[in-house]
């Protein structure tokens, strides 16, 4: 089964609020976006955010330039339905972040919670970083959250890569300055606790 088929099946057979990574509110992500100084007109893209509620809270807060990219069209459709009329103002993109062509120098904030850790092949991670370098403006903010180094080794039946802040920083490379990192004990809908690490970078001027 391809990655796309896998995620289409997940979102077709499970409620969005029952998957292990569900958060009623993405509080730590929202705080980091605010601390980065993102204006309400800042271009924000959420990678792998198909069924995430982050876009709901950003839209409610007054952010007007929001893009959500996900491999699963089913996940995107569920979010569009949930948001109703508010969803019409959001750019929804279906695609694989390692292959999709994103516009150059288009975004001020790049957010990814629980997508990067599924990239177990080094080549996929390299392509992800190339996309990031191409699409994020100088001075822009990157927020990536993955399973921490003591987190789960699998998720949704798939292997993942676990990270420390230093290991995540090494993946992004010298173009990005690590500004802060924080751990999160995420409680899943089933009641288990998963360790996440969140890192925020600033893109250096080229």
Short mmCIF file of N, CA and C in Angstrom, two decimals, residues 10-172:
data_model
loop_
_atom_site.label_atom_id
_atom_site.label_comp_id
_atom_site.label_asym_id
_atom_site.label_seq_id
_atom_site.Cartn_x
_atom_site.Cartn_y
_atom_site.Cartn_z
N UNK A 10 -6.73 5.68 6.61
CA UNK A 10 -6.82 6.10 8.02
C UNK A 10 -7.94 7.11 8.21
N UNK A 11 -7.97 8.13 7.37
CA UNK A 11 -8.96 9.19 7.57
C UNK A 11 -10.35 8.80 7.08
N UNK A 12 -10.44 7.79 6.22
CA UNK A 12 -11.75 7.30 5.78
C UNK A 12 -12.40 6.40 6.82
N UNK A 13 -11.57 5.77 7.66
CA UNK A 13 -12.10 4.78 8.60
C UNK A 13 -12.10 5.23 10.05
N UNK A 14 -11.45 6.37 10.35
CA UNK A 14 -11.38 6.85 11.73
C UNK A 14 -11.86 8.30 11.81
N UNK A 15 -12.50 8.62 12.90
CA UNK A 15 -12.89 10.01 13.14
C UNK A 15 -11.63 10.84 13.39
N UNK A 16 -11.65 12.09 12.95
CA UNK A 16 -10.46 12.94 13.09
C UNK A 16 -10.05 13.12 14.54
N UNK A 17 -11.02 13.09 15.46
CA UNK A 17 -10.69 13.31 16.87
C UNK A 17 -10.39 12.01 17.62
N UNK A 18 -10.22 10.91 16.86
CA UNK A 18 -9.88 9.64 17.52
C UNK A 18 -8.47 9.17 17.19
N UNK A 19 -7.81 9.80 16.23
CA UNK A 19 -6.44 9.40 15.89
C UNK A 19 -5.50 9.84 17.01
N UNK A 20 -4.38 9.15 17.14
CA UNK A 20 -3.54 9.34 18.32
C UNK A 20 -2.95 10.75 18.41
N UNK A 21 -2.76 11.41 17.26
CA UNK A 21 -2.10 12.72 17.27
C UNK A 21 -3.08 13.88 17.43
N UNK A 22 -4.37 13.58 17.60
CA UNK A 22 -5.38 14.64 17.69
C UNK A 22 -5.16 15.53 18.91
N UNK A 23 -5.32 16.84 18.69
CA UNK A 23 -5.31 17.84 19.76
C UNK A 23 -6.54 18.73 19.59
N UNK A 24 -7.33 18.94 20.65
CA UNK A 24 -8.45 19.88 20.52
C UNK A 24 -7.96 21.28 20.15
N UNK A 25 -6.81 21.66 20.70
CA UNK A 25 -6.18 22.93 20.38
C UNK A 25 -4.66 22.71 20.37
N UNK A 26 -4.00 23.24 19.35
CA UNK A 26 -2.55 23.08 19.22
C UNK A 26 -1.85 24.19 19.99
N UNK A 27 -1.96 24.14 21.31
CA UNK A 27 -1.54 25.27 22.16
C UNK A 27 -0.07 25.63 22.00
N UNK A 28 0.81 24.63 22.00
CA UNK A 28 2.23 24.93 21.92
C UNK A 28 2.61 25.49 20.54
N UNK A 29 2.02 24.95 19.50
CA UNK A 29 2.26 25.49 18.15
C UNK A 29 1.80 26.93 18.07
N UNK A 30 0.62 27.22 18.60
CA UNK A 30 0.08 28.58 18.56
C UNK A 30 0.98 29.54 19.32
N UNK A 31 1.50 29.09 20.46
CA UNK A 31 2.37 29.95 21.24
C UNK A 31 3.66 30.25 20.49
N UNK A 32 4.23 29.24 19.83
CA UNK A 32 5.47 29.47 19.09
C UNK A 32 5.25 30.38 17.89
N UNK A 33 4.12 30.24 17.22
CA UNK A 33 3.81 31.14 16.10
C UNK A 33 3.68 32.56 16.60
N UNK A 34 3.02 32.74 17.72
CA UNK A 34 2.87 34.08 18.31
C UNK A 34 4.22 34.64 18.72
N UNK A 35 5.06 33.81 19.36
CA UNK A 35 6.36 34.29 19.83
C UNK A 35 7.30 34.62 18.67
N UNK A 36 7.05 34.02 17.51
CA UNK A 36 7.86 34.34 16.34
C UNK A 36 7.51 35.70 15.76
N UNK A 37 6.43 36.30 16.27
CA UNK A 37 6.04 37.63 15.80
C UNK A 37 5.28 37.63 14.50
N UNK A 38 4.63 36.51 14.17
CA UNK A 38 3.89 36.43 12.91
C UNK A 38 2.70 37.39 12.93
N UNK A 39 2.63 38.23 11.93
CA UNK A 39 1.50 39.16 11.82
C UNK A 39 0.26 38.41 11.34
N UNK A 40 -0.89 39.06 11.41
CA UNK A 40 -2.13 38.42 10.97
C UNK A 40 -2.16 38.21 9.47
N UNK A 41 -1.32 38.94 8.73
CA UNK A 41 -1.25 38.76 7.28
C UNK A 41 -0.09 37.87 6.85
N UNK A 42 0.67 37.35 7.80
CA UNK A 42 1.80 36.48 7.47
C UNK A 42 1.32 35.23 6.73
N UNK A 43 2.10 34.82 5.74
CA UNK A 43 1.79 33.60 5.00
C UNK A 43 2.24 32.40 5.83
N UNK A 44 1.29 31.58 6.23
CA UNK A 44 1.55 30.42 7.09
C UNK A 44 1.14 29.16 6.35
N UNK A 45 2.03 28.17 6.31
CA UNK A 45 1.70 26.87 5.74
C UNK A 45 1.83 25.79 6.81
N UNK A 46 0.83 24.91 6.89
CA UNK A 46 0.84 23.80 7.84
C UNK A 46 1.05 22.52 7.04
N UNK A 47 2.22 21.90 7.23
CA UNK A 47 2.59 20.70 6.49
C UNK A 47 2.02 19.47 7.19
N UNK A 48 1.29 18.65 6.45
CA UNK A 48 0.67 17.47 7.04
C UNK A 48 -0.44 17.82 8.00
N UNK A 49 -1.05 19.00 7.81
CA UNK A 49 -2.06 19.48 8.75
C UNK A 49 -3.48 19.20 8.32
N UNK A 50 -3.70 18.16 7.52
CA UNK A 50 -5.00 17.91 6.93
C UNK A 50 -6.18 17.95 7.87
N UNK A 51 -6.09 17.24 8.99
CA UNK A 51 -7.21 17.20 9.93
C UNK A 51 -6.90 17.93 11.23
N UNK A 52 -5.80 18.66 11.26
CA UNK A 52 -5.41 19.38 12.48
C UNK A 52 -6.35 20.56 12.74
N UNK A 53 -6.52 20.88 14.02
CA UNK A 53 -7.33 22.04 14.41
C UNK A 53 -6.52 23.33 14.46
N UNK A 54 -5.23 23.26 14.15
CA UNK A 54 -4.40 24.47 14.19
C UNK A 54 -4.99 25.56 13.30
N UNK A 55 -5.42 25.17 12.09
CA UNK A 55 -5.93 26.16 11.15
C UNK A 55 -7.20 26.82 11.68
N UNK A 56 -8.01 26.08 12.45
CA UNK A 56 -9.22 26.66 13.04
C UNK A 56 -8.85 27.82 13.97
N UNK A 57 -7.88 27.55 14.85
CA UNK A 57 -7.51 28.56 15.84
C UNK A 57 -6.80 29.74 15.19
N UNK A 58 -6.00 29.48 14.16
CA UNK A 58 -5.34 30.58 13.46
C UNK A 58 -6.37 31.47 12.77
N UNK A 59 -7.34 30.84 12.12
CA UNK A 59 -8.38 31.62 11.44
C UNK A 59 -9.21 32.42 12.44
N UNK A 60 -9.54 31.80 13.57
CA UNK A 60 -10.32 32.48 14.61
C UNK A 60 -9.54 33.67 15.18
N UNK A 61 -8.20 33.52 15.23
CA UNK A 61 -7.36 34.60 15.76
C UNK A 61 -7.18 35.75 14.78
N UNK A 62 -7.66 35.59 13.55
CA UNK A 62 -7.59 36.67 12.59
C UNK A 62 -6.55 36.51 11.50
N UNK A 63 -5.83 35.38 11.48
CA UNK A 63 -4.84 35.15 10.42
C UNK A 63 -5.57 34.94 9.09
N UNK A 64 -5.08 35.59 8.06
CA UNK A 64 -5.81 35.65 6.79
C UNK A 64 -5.12 34.96 5.63
N UNK A 65 -3.89 34.49 5.81
CA UNK A 65 -3.12 33.90 4.70
C UNK A 65 -2.65 32.51 5.11
N UNK A 66 -3.56 31.54 5.03
CA UNK A 66 -3.31 30.20 5.55
C UNK A 66 -3.36 29.17 4.44
N UNK A 67 -2.36 28.28 4.45
CA UNK A 67 -2.31 27.15 3.52
C UNK A 67 -2.15 25.87 4.33
N UNK A 68 -2.91 24.85 3.98
CA UNK A 68 -2.78 23.54 4.61
C UNK A 68 -2.45 22.54 3.51
N UNK A 69 -1.34 21.80 3.69
CA UNK A 69 -0.93 20.78 2.74
C UNK A 69 -0.97 19.42 3.41
N UNK A 70 -1.57 18.45 2.72
CA UNK A 70 -1.63 17.10 3.27
C UNK A 70 -1.67 16.09 2.13
N UNK A 71 -1.14 14.91 2.42
CA UNK A 71 -1.17 13.82 1.46
C UNK A 71 -2.58 13.30 1.23
N UNK A 72 -3.43 13.43 2.24
CA UNK A 72 -4.77 12.85 2.20
C UNK A 72 -5.84 13.87 1.83
N UNK A 73 -6.47 13.66 0.69
CA UNK A 73 -7.60 14.50 0.32
C UNK A 73 -8.77 14.31 1.25
N UNK A 74 -8.91 13.12 1.83
CA UNK A 74 -10.00 12.85 2.77
C UNK A 74 -9.83 13.70 4.02
N UNK A 75 -8.61 13.81 4.52
CA UNK A 75 -8.35 14.63 5.71
C UNK A 75 -8.66 16.09 5.42
N UNK A 76 -8.23 16.58 4.26
CA UNK A 76 -8.49 17.97 3.90
C UNK A 76 -9.99 18.22 3.79
N UNK A 77 -10.71 17.29 3.19
CA UNK A 77 -12.16 17.45 3.03
C UNK A 77 -12.86 17.52 4.39
N UNK A 78 -12.38 16.73 5.34
CA UNK A 78 -12.98 16.76 6.68
C UNK A 78 -12.76 18.11 7.34
N UNK A 79 -11.58 18.67 7.17
CA UNK A 79 -11.31 19.99 7.77
C UNK A 79 -12.14 21.07 7.09
N UNK A 80 -12.24 21.02 5.78
CA UNK A 80 -13.05 22.00 5.07
C UNK A 80 -14.49 21.94 5.54
N UNK A 81 -15.02 20.75 5.72
CA UNK A 81 -16.40 20.61 6.20
C UNK A 81 -16.54 21.13 7.62
N UNK A 82 -15.55 20.86 8.45
CA UNK A 82 -15.59 21.32 9.84
C UNK A 82 -15.59 22.84 9.93
N UNK A 83 -14.82 23.48 9.10
CA UNK A 83 -14.68 24.93 9.14
C UNK A 83 -15.83 25.67 8.46
N UNK A 84 -16.53 24.99 7.59
CA UNK A 84 -17.66 25.63 6.93
C UNK A 84 -17.23 26.82 6.10
N UNK A 85 -17.95 27.94 6.28
CA UNK A 85 -17.66 29.13 5.48
C UNK A 85 -16.25 29.64 5.72
N UNK A 86 -15.72 29.47 6.94
CA UNK A 86 -14.35 29.92 7.22
C UNK A 86 -13.32 29.16 6.38
N UNK A 87 -13.66 27.95 5.99
CA UNK A 87 -12.73 27.16 5.20
C UNK A 87 -12.55 27.65 3.79
N UNK A 88 -13.47 28.48 3.32
CA UNK A 88 -13.38 28.98 1.95
C UNK A 88 -12.22 29.96 1.79
N UNK A 89 -11.75 30.53 2.90
CA UNK A 89 -10.66 31.50 2.85
C UNK A 89 -9.28 30.84 2.92
N UNK A 90 -9.25 29.54 3.12
CA UNK A 90 -8.00 28.81 3.32
C UNK A 90 -7.61 28.10 2.04
N UNK A 91 -6.31 28.08 1.73
CA UNK A 91 -5.81 27.36 0.57
C UNK A 91 -5.51 25.92 0.98
N UNK A 92 -6.21 24.99 0.37
CA UNK A 92 -6.06 23.56 0.69
C UNK A 92 -5.27 22.91 -0.45
N UNK A 93 -4.17 22.25 -0.10
CA UNK A 93 -3.33 21.62 -1.13
C UNK A 93 -3.14 20.15 -0.80
N UNK A 94 -3.48 19.30 -1.75
CA UNK A 94 -3.29 17.86 -1.60
C UNK A 94 -1.99 17.47 -2.28
N UNK A 95 -1.07 16.86 -1.52
CA UNK A 95 0.19 16.46 -2.13
C UNK A 95 1.19 15.97 -1.11
N UNK A 96 2.24 15.38 -1.62
CA UNK A 96 3.36 14.85 -0.84
C UNK A 96 4.42 15.94 -0.73
N UNK A 97 4.77 16.32 0.48
CA UNK A 97 5.70 17.43 0.69
C UNK A 97 7.06 17.16 0.06
N UNK A 98 7.43 15.90 -0.13
CA UNK A 98 8.72 15.59 -0.74
C UNK A 98 8.68 15.70 -2.26
N UNK A 99 7.47 15.90 -2.83
CA UNK A 99 7.34 15.93 -4.28
C UNK A 99 6.59 17.15 -4.80
N UNK A 100 5.70 17.71 -3.98
CA UNK A 100 4.88 18.84 -4.42
C UNK A 100 5.74 20.07 -4.68
N UNK A 101 5.43 20.78 -5.75
CA UNK A 101 6.14 22.03 -6.05
C UNK A 101 5.45 23.18 -5.32
N UNK A 102 6.11 23.76 -4.36
CA UNK A 102 5.59 24.91 -3.65
C UNK A 102 6.18 26.19 -4.26
N UNK A 103 5.48 27.30 -4.14
CA UNK A 103 6.00 28.55 -4.70
C UNK A 103 7.26 29.01 -3.98
N UNK A 104 8.13 29.70 -4.71
CA UNK A 104 9.39 30.16 -4.14
C UNK A 104 9.18 31.36 -3.22
N UNK A 105 9.93 31.35 -2.10
CA UNK A 105 9.95 32.48 -1.17
C UNK A 105 8.53 32.96 -0.84
N UNK A 106 7.65 32.01 -0.56
CA UNK A 106 6.23 32.34 -0.43
C UNK A 106 5.75 32.45 1.01
N UNK A 107 6.45 31.82 1.96
CA UNK A 107 5.90 31.67 3.30
C UNK A 107 6.75 32.36 4.36
N UNK A 108 6.05 32.88 5.36
CA UNK A 108 6.70 33.49 6.53
C UNK A 108 6.81 32.50 7.68
N UNK A 109 5.87 31.56 7.75
CA UNK A 109 5.86 30.55 8.82
C UNK A 109 5.61 29.19 8.20
N UNK A 110 6.47 28.24 8.54
CA UNK A 110 6.35 26.84 8.09
C UNK A 110 6.13 26.01 9.35
N UNK A 111 4.97 25.35 9.43
CA UNK A 111 4.64 24.56 10.62
C UNK A 111 4.43 23.11 10.23
N UNK A 112 4.94 22.21 11.06
CA UNK A 112 4.80 20.77 10.81
C UNK A 112 4.77 20.07 12.16
N UNK A 113 3.62 19.52 12.49
CA UNK A 113 3.53 18.68 13.69
C UNK A 113 3.18 17.26 13.25
N UNK A 114 4.15 16.36 13.45
CA UNK A 114 3.93 14.92 13.26
C UNK A 114 3.89 14.49 11.80
N UNK A 115 4.55 15.25 10.91
CA UNK A 115 4.74 14.78 9.54
C UNK A 115 6.20 14.36 9.31
N UNK A 116 7.14 15.21 9.74
CA UNK A 116 8.56 14.96 9.45
C UNK A 116 9.03 13.62 10.01
N UNK A 117 8.51 13.21 11.16
CA UNK A 117 9.05 11.98 11.75
C UNK A 117 8.64 10.72 10.97
N UNK A 118 7.72 10.84 10.00
CA UNK A 118 7.40 9.70 9.15
C UNK A 118 8.37 9.55 7.98
N UNK A 119 9.25 10.52 7.79
CA UNK A 119 10.22 10.45 6.69
C UNK A 119 11.43 9.64 7.15
N UNK A 120 11.34 8.34 7.00
CA UNK A 120 12.39 7.45 7.51
C UNK A 120 13.55 7.30 6.53
N UNK A 121 13.35 7.66 5.26
CA UNK A 121 14.41 7.56 4.27
C UNK A 121 15.18 8.88 4.20
N UNK A 122 16.51 8.85 4.28
CA UNK A 122 17.30 10.09 4.22
C UNK A 122 16.99 10.94 3.00
N UNK A 123 16.76 10.31 1.84
CA UNK A 123 16.47 11.07 0.64
C UNK A 123 15.18 11.88 0.75
N UNK A 124 14.18 11.33 1.42
CA UNK A 124 12.93 12.06 1.62
C UNK A 124 13.15 13.27 2.53
N UNK A 125 13.96 13.09 3.56
CA UNK A 125 14.25 14.22 4.45
C UNK A 125 15.02 15.31 3.71
N UNK A 126 15.94 14.90 2.86
CA UNK A 126 16.70 15.89 2.08
C UNK A 126 15.77 16.67 1.15
N UNK A 127 14.84 15.99 0.51
CA UNK A 127 13.90 16.67 -0.38
C UNK A 127 12.99 17.62 0.40
N UNK A 128 12.60 17.22 1.60
CA UNK A 128 11.79 18.08 2.47
C UNK A 128 12.54 19.37 2.76
N UNK A 129 13.80 19.26 3.14
CA UNK A 129 14.59 20.45 3.48
C UNK A 129 14.80 21.33 2.26
N UNK A 130 14.96 20.74 1.09
CA UNK A 130 15.08 21.53 -0.14
C UNK A 130 13.80 22.34 -0.37
N UNK A 131 12.65 21.70 -0.16
CA UNK A 131 11.37 22.42 -0.28
C UNK A 131 11.31 23.58 0.70
N UNK A 132 11.72 23.31 1.92
CA UNK A 132 11.72 24.34 2.96
C UNK A 132 12.61 25.52 2.58
N UNK A 133 13.82 25.23 2.15
CA UNK A 133 14.75 26.29 1.76
C UNK A 133 14.22 27.10 0.58
N UNK A 134 13.53 26.45 -0.31
CA UNK A 134 13.02 27.11 -1.50
C UNK A 134 11.82 28.00 -1.19
N UNK A 135 11.00 27.58 -0.25
CA UNK A 135 9.69 28.22 -0.06
C UNK A 135 9.62 29.21 1.09
N UNK A 136 10.55 29.13 2.06
CA UNK A 136 10.50 30.01 3.22
C UNK A 136 11.34 31.26 2.98
N UNK A 137 10.77 32.40 3.30
CA UNK A 137 11.47 33.66 3.12
C UNK A 137 12.58 33.82 4.15
N UNK A 138 13.58 34.60 3.82
CA UNK A 138 14.65 34.92 4.77
C UNK A 138 14.03 35.57 6.00
N UNK A 139 14.48 35.15 7.17
CA UNK A 139 13.92 35.65 8.41
C UNK A 139 12.66 34.93 8.83
N UNK A 140 12.18 34.00 8.00
CA UNK A 140 10.96 33.27 8.30
C UNK A 140 11.14 32.28 9.43
N UNK A 141 10.01 31.81 9.94
CA UNK A 141 9.96 30.92 11.10
C UNK A 141 9.64 29.50 10.66
N UNK A 142 10.36 28.53 11.24
CA UNK A 142 10.09 27.11 11.04
C UNK A 142 9.76 26.50 12.39
N UNK A 143 8.65 25.78 12.46
CA UNK A 143 8.29 25.04 13.67
C UNK A 143 8.04 23.60 13.25
N UNK A 144 8.83 22.68 13.80
CA UNK A 144 8.65 21.26 13.52
C UNK A 144 8.54 20.52 14.85
N UNK A 145 7.51 19.70 14.95
CA UNK A 145 7.31 18.87 16.14
C UNK A 145 7.31 17.41 15.72
N UNK A 146 8.13 16.60 16.38
CA UNK A 146 8.24 15.17 16.10
C UNK A 146 8.19 14.40 17.41
N UNK A 147 8.13 13.09 17.30
CA UNK A 147 8.33 12.29 18.50
C UNK A 147 9.73 12.55 19.05
N UNK A 148 9.79 12.70 20.36
CA UNK A 148 11.08 12.91 21.03
C UNK A 148 11.87 11.61 21.04
N UNK A 149 13.11 11.71 21.49
CA UNK A 149 13.99 10.53 21.47
C UNK A 149 13.54 9.42 22.41
N UNK A 150 12.59 9.71 23.31
CA UNK A 150 12.00 8.67 24.14
C UNK A 150 10.53 8.44 23.78
N UNK A 151 10.14 8.87 22.58
CA UNK A 151 8.77 8.70 22.13
C UNK A 151 8.55 7.36 21.45
N UNK A 152 7.36 7.16 20.88
CA UNK A 152 7.05 5.89 20.22
C UNK A 152 7.97 5.63 19.02
N UNK A 153 8.12 4.37 18.69
CA UNK A 153 8.95 3.99 17.53
C UNK A 153 8.08 3.74 16.30
N UNK A 154 6.76 3.65 16.50
CA UNK A 154 5.83 3.48 15.39
C UNK A 154 4.60 4.32 15.66
N UNK A 155 3.90 4.67 14.58
CA UNK A 155 2.65 5.43 14.70
C UNK A 155 1.76 5.06 13.54
N UNK A 156 0.50 4.80 13.79
CA UNK A 156 -0.45 4.43 12.75
C UNK A 156 0.06 3.26 11.92
N UNK A 157 0.78 2.34 12.58
CA UNK A 157 1.29 1.16 11.89
C UNK A 157 2.53 1.38 11.07
N UNK A 158 3.10 2.59 11.12
CA UNK A 158 4.28 2.92 10.32
C UNK A 158 5.48 3.22 11.23
N UNK A 159 6.70 2.94 10.77
CA UNK A 159 7.89 3.31 11.55
C UNK A 159 8.09 4.82 11.50
N UNK A 160 8.71 5.34 12.54
CA UNK A 160 9.01 6.77 12.60
C UNK A 160 10.47 6.94 13.01
N UNK A 161 10.97 8.17 12.86
CA UNK A 161 12.29 8.53 13.37
C UNK A 161 12.08 9.45 14.56
N UNK A 162 12.74 9.14 15.69
CA UNK A 162 12.63 9.96 16.89
C UNK A 162 13.81 10.93 16.94
N UNK A 163 13.58 12.09 17.55
CA UNK A 163 14.60 13.14 17.51
C UNK A 163 14.81 13.80 18.86
N UNK A 164 16.06 14.20 19.08
CA UNK A 164 16.40 15.21 20.08
C UNK A 164 16.41 16.55 19.37
N UNK A 165 16.41 17.68 20.10
CA UNK A 165 16.52 18.97 19.43
C UNK A 165 17.78 19.08 18.57
N UNK A 166 18.91 18.54 19.07
CA UNK A 166 20.16 18.62 18.31
C UNK A 166 20.06 17.83 17.01
N UNK A 167 19.41 16.67 17.06
CA UNK A 167 19.28 15.85 15.85
C UNK A 167 18.38 16.52 14.83
N UNK A 168 17.29 17.14 15.28
CA UNK A 168 16.42 17.88 14.36
C UNK A 168 17.15 19.06 13.75
N UNK A 169 17.91 19.75 14.58
CA UNK A 169 18.67 20.91 14.09
C UNK A 169 19.66 20.48 13.02
N UNK A 170 20.28 19.35 13.20
CA UNK A 170 21.25 18.85 12.22
C UNK A 170 20.57 18.53 10.89
N UNK A 171 19.33 18.06 10.93
CA UNK A 171 18.60 17.75 9.69
C UNK A 171 18.36 19.02 8.87
N UNK A 172 18.07 20.14 9.53
CA UNK A 172 17.76 21.36 8.79
C UNK A 172 19.02 22.05 8.25
#
